[in-house]
Short mmCIF file of C-alpha atoms in Angstrom, two decimals:
data_model
loop_
_atom_site.label_atom_id
_atom_site.label_comp_id
_atom_site.label_asym_id
_atom_site.label_seq_id
_atom_site.Cartn_x
_atom_site.Cartn_y
_atom_site.Cartn_z
CA MET A 661 -2.48 169.07 89.26
CA GLY A 662 -1.03 172.46 88.91
CA ALA A 663 2.09 173.73 90.40
CA PRO A 664 2.79 173.62 93.96
CA VAL A 665 1.52 176.58 96.11
CA PHE A 666 3.74 177.45 98.98
CA ASN A 667 1.96 180.45 100.42
CA ARG A 668 1.67 181.09 104.14
CA SER A 669 -0.82 183.90 103.84
CA LEU A 670 -3.36 181.43 102.77
CA LEU A 671 -3.31 179.64 105.94
CA ASP A 672 -2.91 182.91 107.83
CA ALA A 673 -5.91 184.04 106.22
CA CYS A 674 -7.95 181.12 108.02
CA ALA A 675 -6.96 182.10 111.41
CA ALA A 676 -9.68 184.01 113.46
CA GLY A 677 -9.17 187.35 114.36
CA ASP A 678 -6.02 189.64 114.12
CA ILE A 679 -2.93 187.33 114.31
CA ASP A 680 -0.58 190.09 113.98
CA GLY A 681 -1.90 192.31 116.70
CA PRO A 682 -0.04 192.62 120.16
CA ALA A 683 -1.90 189.96 121.94
CA ALA A 684 -4.52 187.04 121.20
CA ASN A 685 -8.31 187.83 121.51
CA PRO A 686 -9.49 185.89 124.62
CA ILE A 687 -12.45 184.61 122.95
CA TRP A 688 -10.58 182.81 120.24
CA VAL A 689 -7.86 181.76 122.97
CA SER A 690 -10.92 180.29 124.95
CA ALA A 691 -12.49 178.52 121.81
CA ALA A 692 -9.20 177.00 120.90
CA ARG A 693 -8.26 175.58 124.29
CA GLN A 694 -11.69 173.60 124.51
CA LEU A 695 -10.56 171.25 121.67
CA PRO A 696 -9.44 167.98 122.53
CA LEU A 697 -5.62 169.12 122.10
CA HIS A 698 -2.81 168.18 124.42
CA ARG A 699 -0.39 170.88 125.59
CA PHE A 700 2.69 169.01 126.71
CA ASP A 701 5.38 171.54 127.32
CA TRP A 702 8.85 170.88 125.83
CA TRP A 703 10.57 173.71 127.98
CA ARG A 704 10.14 172.22 130.98
CA ILE A 705 13.25 170.22 131.04
CA ASP A 706 13.20 169.67 134.78
CA ASP A 707 10.24 167.65 134.56
CA PRO A 708 10.50 164.16 135.95
CA GLY A 709 12.02 161.63 133.17
CA TYR A 710 12.71 164.69 130.65
CA PRO A 711 15.06 163.19 128.20
CA PRO A 712 18.35 165.05 128.16
CA TYR A 713 19.06 164.49 124.76
CA LEU A 714 15.96 166.71 123.89
CA ILE A 715 17.45 169.69 125.74
CA PRO A 716 19.37 171.15 122.84
CA THR A 717 16.17 171.06 120.91
CA THR A 718 14.55 172.63 123.43
CA LYS A 719 17.05 175.50 123.56
CA ASN A 720 17.17 176.38 120.28
CA SER A 721 13.34 176.66 119.92
CA LYS A 722 13.50 179.49 122.60
CA PRO A 723 13.64 183.17 121.43
CA PRO A 724 16.20 185.45 123.06
CA PRO A 725 15.81 185.83 126.81
CA GLU A 726 15.08 189.44 126.44
CA ILE A 727 11.83 188.65 124.33
CA LEU A 728 11.06 185.78 126.69
CA ALA A 729 11.22 187.85 129.51
CA GLN A 730 8.11 190.27 128.24
CA VAL A 731 6.03 187.32 127.42
CA GLU A 732 3.61 185.39 129.90
CA LEU A 733 3.57 181.57 128.93
CA SER A 734 0.38 180.13 128.21
CA PRO A 735 -0.93 177.14 130.18
CA SER A 736 0.77 173.96 129.73
CA THR A 737 1.06 170.46 131.05
CA SER A 738 4.28 168.38 131.80
CA GLY A 739 4.70 165.40 129.36
CA PRO A 740 4.24 161.98 130.74
CA TRP A 741 8.17 161.34 130.14
CA THR A 742 8.08 158.47 133.00
CA THR A 743 5.83 156.54 131.12
CA TRP A 744 8.68 156.14 128.34
CA ASP A 745 11.29 153.79 128.99
CA PHE A 746 14.21 154.41 126.56
CA SER A 747 15.78 151.09 127.46
CA ARG A 748 13.07 148.97 126.55
CA PRO A 749 13.17 147.56 122.88
CA VAL A 750 10.72 148.07 120.28
CA ARG A 751 9.42 145.95 117.60
CA TYR A 752 7.61 146.55 114.42
CA THR A 753 5.00 144.41 112.81
CA GLN A 754 2.69 145.14 109.82
CA LEU A 755 -0.88 143.87 109.71
CA HIS A 756 -3.03 143.62 106.62
CA TYR A 757 -7.00 143.64 106.82
CA PRO A 758 -8.84 142.85 103.52
CA GLY A 759 -11.84 144.96 102.42
CA PRO A 760 -14.50 142.37 103.27
CA GLU A 761 -13.32 142.00 106.90
CA LEU A 762 -13.27 145.88 107.29
CA ASP A 763 -16.56 145.91 105.80
CA GLN A 764 -17.79 143.54 108.47
CA LEU A 765 -16.22 145.27 111.20
CA LYS A 766 -17.97 148.56 110.05
CA GLU A 767 -21.08 146.96 109.74
CA GLN A 768 -20.94 145.60 113.44
CA ALA A 769 -19.90 149.10 114.85
CA ARG A 770 -22.75 150.77 113.00
CA ALA A 771 -25.45 148.14 114.34
CA ASP A 772 -24.27 149.43 117.79
CA GLY A 773 -25.87 152.43 116.93
CA ARG A 774 -23.45 154.82 115.32
CA PRO A 775 -23.91 155.06 111.59
CA ASP A 776 -21.33 157.55 111.07
CA ILE A 777 -18.52 155.10 111.79
CA SER A 778 -16.02 154.79 108.78
CA ARG A 779 -13.92 151.61 108.12
CA LEU A 780 -11.18 153.21 109.40
CA ASP A 781 -12.78 154.50 112.59
CA ALA A 782 -13.79 150.95 113.25
CA LEU A 783 -10.33 149.43 112.33
CA LEU A 784 -8.53 151.79 114.65
CA ALA A 785 -11.02 151.14 117.58
CA HIS A 786 -10.38 147.66 117.09
CA ILE A 787 -6.41 147.74 116.96
CA TRP A 788 -6.31 150.33 119.64
CA ALA A 789 -8.42 148.11 122.18
CA ALA A 790 -6.02 145.38 121.26
CA ILE A 791 -2.80 147.35 121.99
CA ASN A 792 -4.33 148.73 125.48
CA ARG A 793 -5.11 145.15 126.23
CA ASP A 794 -1.71 143.91 125.33
CA ARG A 795 -0.01 146.90 127.01
CA GLY A 796 -1.51 145.60 130.03
CA HIS A 797 -4.26 148.43 130.54
CA GLY A 798 -7.11 146.08 131.06
CA ASP A 799 -7.55 146.47 134.81
CA SER A 800 -5.94 149.88 134.77
CA THR A 801 -7.62 153.19 135.55
CA ASP A 802 -4.98 155.12 133.98
CA LYS A 803 -5.93 157.27 130.96
CA VAL A 804 -4.98 156.14 127.66
CA PHE A 805 -4.83 158.35 124.47
CA LEU A 806 -5.18 157.97 120.81
CA ASN A 807 -3.60 160.81 119.08
CA PHE A 808 -4.83 160.99 115.68
CA THR A 809 -3.30 163.12 112.99
CA LEU A 810 -6.29 164.82 111.29
CA GLY A 811 -6.26 166.75 107.97
CA ALA A 812 -7.09 170.61 108.21
CA ARG A 813 -6.88 171.70 104.62
CA SER A 814 -10.59 170.76 104.27
CA ARG A 815 -11.60 171.84 107.69
CA VAL A 816 -10.42 175.41 107.70
CA ALA A 817 -12.76 178.17 106.03
CA PRO A 818 -12.44 178.73 103.19
CA VAL A 819 -11.03 175.29 102.25
CA VAL A 820 -7.84 176.30 100.66
CA ARG A 821 -5.02 174.94 98.27
CA PHE A 822 -1.64 175.30 99.99
CA LEU A 823 1.30 172.99 100.60
CA HIS A 824 1.11 172.93 104.38
CA ARG A 825 -0.24 169.91 105.72
CA VAL A 826 -2.28 170.36 108.79
CA ALA A 827 -3.26 167.08 111.05
CA ALA A 828 -5.14 166.33 114.67
CA VAL A 829 -6.60 163.46 116.76
CA PRO A 830 -9.90 162.34 117.89
CA HIS A 831 -10.77 159.77 120.71
CA ALA A 832 -12.72 156.59 120.77
CA TYR A 833 -13.07 156.44 124.56
CA PRO A 834 -14.87 158.62 126.83
CA ASN A 835 -12.13 159.33 129.23
CA VAL A 836 -9.69 160.09 126.20
CA GLY A 837 -9.12 163.09 124.50
CA CYS A 838 -6.08 164.62 122.52
CA CYS A 839 -5.36 166.14 119.26
CA ARG A 840 -2.26 166.71 117.24
CA LEU A 841 -1.91 169.69 114.81
CA CYS A 842 1.08 169.71 112.84
CA PHE A 843 2.18 171.15 109.65
CA GLU A 844 4.21 169.08 107.21
CA PHE A 845 4.82 169.23 103.49
CA GLY A 846 1.98 167.61 101.59
CA ARG A 847 0.58 167.51 98.20
CA ASN A 848 -0.87 170.63 96.48
CA SER A 849 -4.59 169.68 95.44
CA GLU A 850 -7.94 171.29 95.66
CA SER A 851 -9.17 168.42 97.76
CA ASP A 852 -6.61 166.11 99.04
CA PRO A 853 -8.38 162.85 99.68
CA ALA A 854 -5.63 161.99 102.14
CA ASP A 855 -6.97 164.82 104.36
CA ASP A 856 -10.20 162.97 104.99
CA ALA A 857 -9.19 159.57 104.80
CA ALA A 858 -10.07 159.00 108.23
CA PHE A 859 -13.65 159.92 107.62
CA HIS A 860 -14.39 158.05 104.37
CA ALA A 861 -12.23 155.01 104.46
CA MET B 732 -13.16 165.22 115.36
CA LEU B 733 -16.48 166.63 114.56
CA ARG B 734 -15.42 169.51 116.87
CA PHE B 735 -12.79 170.64 114.35
CA THR B 736 -15.23 172.87 112.58
CA PRO B 737 -13.83 175.82 110.48
CA GLU B 738 -14.63 178.22 113.35
CA ALA B 739 -12.88 175.90 115.82
CA MET B 740 -9.72 175.73 113.34
CA GLY B 741 -9.72 179.41 112.81
CA ALA B 742 -9.71 179.97 116.74
CA MET B 743 -6.90 177.22 117.10
CA LEU B 744 -4.90 179.10 114.46
CA HIS B 745 -5.33 182.53 116.06
CA ASP B 746 -4.26 180.84 119.47
CA ALA B 747 -1.27 179.24 117.72
CA ALA B 748 -0.17 182.37 116.01
CA HIS B 749 0.32 184.13 119.22
CA GLU B 750 2.26 181.41 120.72
CA VAL B 751 5.95 182.49 121.78
CA SER B 752 7.31 179.50 119.95
CA PRO B 753 5.92 176.72 117.81
CA GLN B 754 8.17 174.01 119.32
CA ARG B 755 7.06 174.76 122.91
CA LEU B 756 3.83 172.81 123.27
CA TRP B 757 3.21 169.16 121.66
CA GLN B 758 -0.31 168.46 121.08
CA ALA B 759 0.53 164.72 121.12
CA PHE B 760 2.69 162.42 122.84
CA PHE B 761 4.43 159.91 120.67
CA CYS B 762 5.88 157.21 122.85
CA GLY B 763 5.49 155.49 126.36
CA THR B 764 2.86 153.16 127.47
CA GLN B 765 -0.30 155.29 127.55
CA HIS B 766 -0.35 157.04 123.91
CA THR B 767 -0.82 155.59 120.38
CA LEU B 768 -0.11 158.00 117.76
CA VAL B 769 -2.04 157.43 114.51
CA THR B 770 -1.08 158.87 110.95
CA SER B 771 -3.20 157.85 107.90
CA TRP B 772 -1.64 158.06 104.43
CA LEU B 773 -4.65 156.32 103.01
CA ARG B 774 -5.77 157.49 99.46
CA LEU B 775 -2.06 159.00 98.74
CA HIS B 776 -1.91 156.35 96.01
CA VAL B 777 1.57 155.64 97.07
CA TYR B 778 1.22 152.43 94.83
CA GLN B 779 0.82 154.55 91.74
CA VAL B 780 4.06 156.43 92.30
CA ASP B 781 6.92 155.47 89.98
CA PHE B 782 9.63 156.39 92.59
CA VAL B 783 12.63 155.19 90.42
CA GLY B 784 11.61 155.80 87.04
CA SER B 785 11.17 151.93 86.26
CA GLU B 786 7.81 152.34 84.82
CA GLN B 787 6.28 149.89 87.23
CA GLN B 788 4.45 150.22 90.24
CA PRO B 789 6.47 149.70 93.64
CA ARG B 790 5.81 146.40 95.10
CA TYR B 791 6.06 147.67 98.41
CA ALA B 792 5.79 151.19 100.12
CA HIS B 793 6.66 152.07 103.54
CA ALA B 794 6.35 155.10 105.50
CA VAL B 795 9.82 155.73 107.37
CA MET B 796 8.79 156.33 111.02
CA PRO B 797 10.79 156.38 114.29
CA LYS B 798 10.80 152.93 116.17
CA MET B 799 8.64 154.41 118.80
CA ASN B 800 6.27 152.65 121.13
CA GLY B 801 2.90 153.37 119.96
CA CYS B 802 3.59 154.74 116.69
CA LEU B 803 0.91 153.49 114.04
CA GLN B 804 0.76 154.24 110.43
CA VAL B 805 -2.09 153.53 108.15
CA MET B 806 -1.40 152.71 104.56
CA ASP B 807 -3.13 151.66 101.48
CA PRO B 808 -2.23 148.05 101.00
CA GLY B 809 -0.04 146.59 98.14
CA VAL B 810 -2.59 144.34 97.23
CA ASP B 811 -5.77 145.09 95.37
CA ASP B 812 -8.38 143.92 97.88
CA GLY B 813 -9.90 147.10 99.25
CA GLY B 814 -8.20 146.62 102.33
CA ILE B 815 -5.76 148.70 104.70
CA ASP B 816 -2.38 147.93 105.86
CA ILE B 817 -1.49 148.84 109.37
CA ALA B 818 2.52 149.49 110.35
CA LEU B 819 2.75 149.19 114.02
CA TYR B 820 5.52 149.81 116.59
CA LEU B 821 5.39 148.69 119.94
CA ASP B 822 7.28 147.68 123.09
CA ALA B 823 8.60 144.17 122.34
CA GLU B 824 6.74 142.60 125.32
CA ALA B 825 3.29 144.07 124.37
CA MET B 826 3.96 143.31 120.76
CA GLU B 827 4.33 139.65 121.69
CA ARG B 828 0.96 139.55 123.43
CA PHE B 829 -0.33 141.65 120.68
CA LEU B 830 0.71 138.98 117.92
CA LEU B 831 -0.99 136.25 119.83
CA ASP B 832 -4.24 137.99 120.64
CA ARG B 833 -7.10 136.21 119.12
CA GLN B 834 -9.24 139.20 119.47
CA LEU B 835 -7.08 140.91 116.89
CA HIS B 836 -8.53 138.71 114.29
CA ILE B 837 -11.96 140.07 112.66
#
């Protein structure tokens, strides 16, 4: 592994079209917004259940009012703040699934007609089903979401080496869609196996 | 996930670059009763890292995550059985049912 690369232009170069122009290109905007990505708006501090302690972080993410006044904000949705009850305790647990059990789970899933299912795909579907069941959604028609942090380094063209790490979210149920894109510090390598862990586990 | 092609990624980066602020839109929800947020660190080989210069492998490695309902972290296991570890944070009542859920076993 060579010296770390932290060069934002490597990522910028992966963007379609002109990202320094005065306005976004509607063609790319349209393509981007067809992806299963949430657009929860952290600036809507008047939304029901919006946590007051987040307001300062919301404020300091805003450009000056004179700039904001000239901008038309892109479409967004309200976050499901009312589903988050801060007063309820949260517990932690750790599960271990041995390799042979995962192989068995994967083979079961593949036998159901999806030969592209990985061990991790099968395991996450298994655990997510349990989470939903044990959260009491068994008889509910409410939508539930699996947000999956997905590696992007190997998905941009050309595949690049950079120190940003990008991630996103697929879904296992037909009524579910959501992706997360985030940039975080990661390792620098030609093809970081963690980027694609979800697909080849 | 197959929809995240290089072209789609390019479009997404274009759209993001023209956003007024990177903090405004959140593409996931990380808590509450309807969402589960998964991060995988599989194949990061954390058990091969000598964190403290002891020239020994760590006995246990853990991702520090906020204690929020629905946070799920996937890790390589600390044992050599080709398996996977799952670190999960859930609402206490849901967790109680989860740990007793017989269908959780494979």
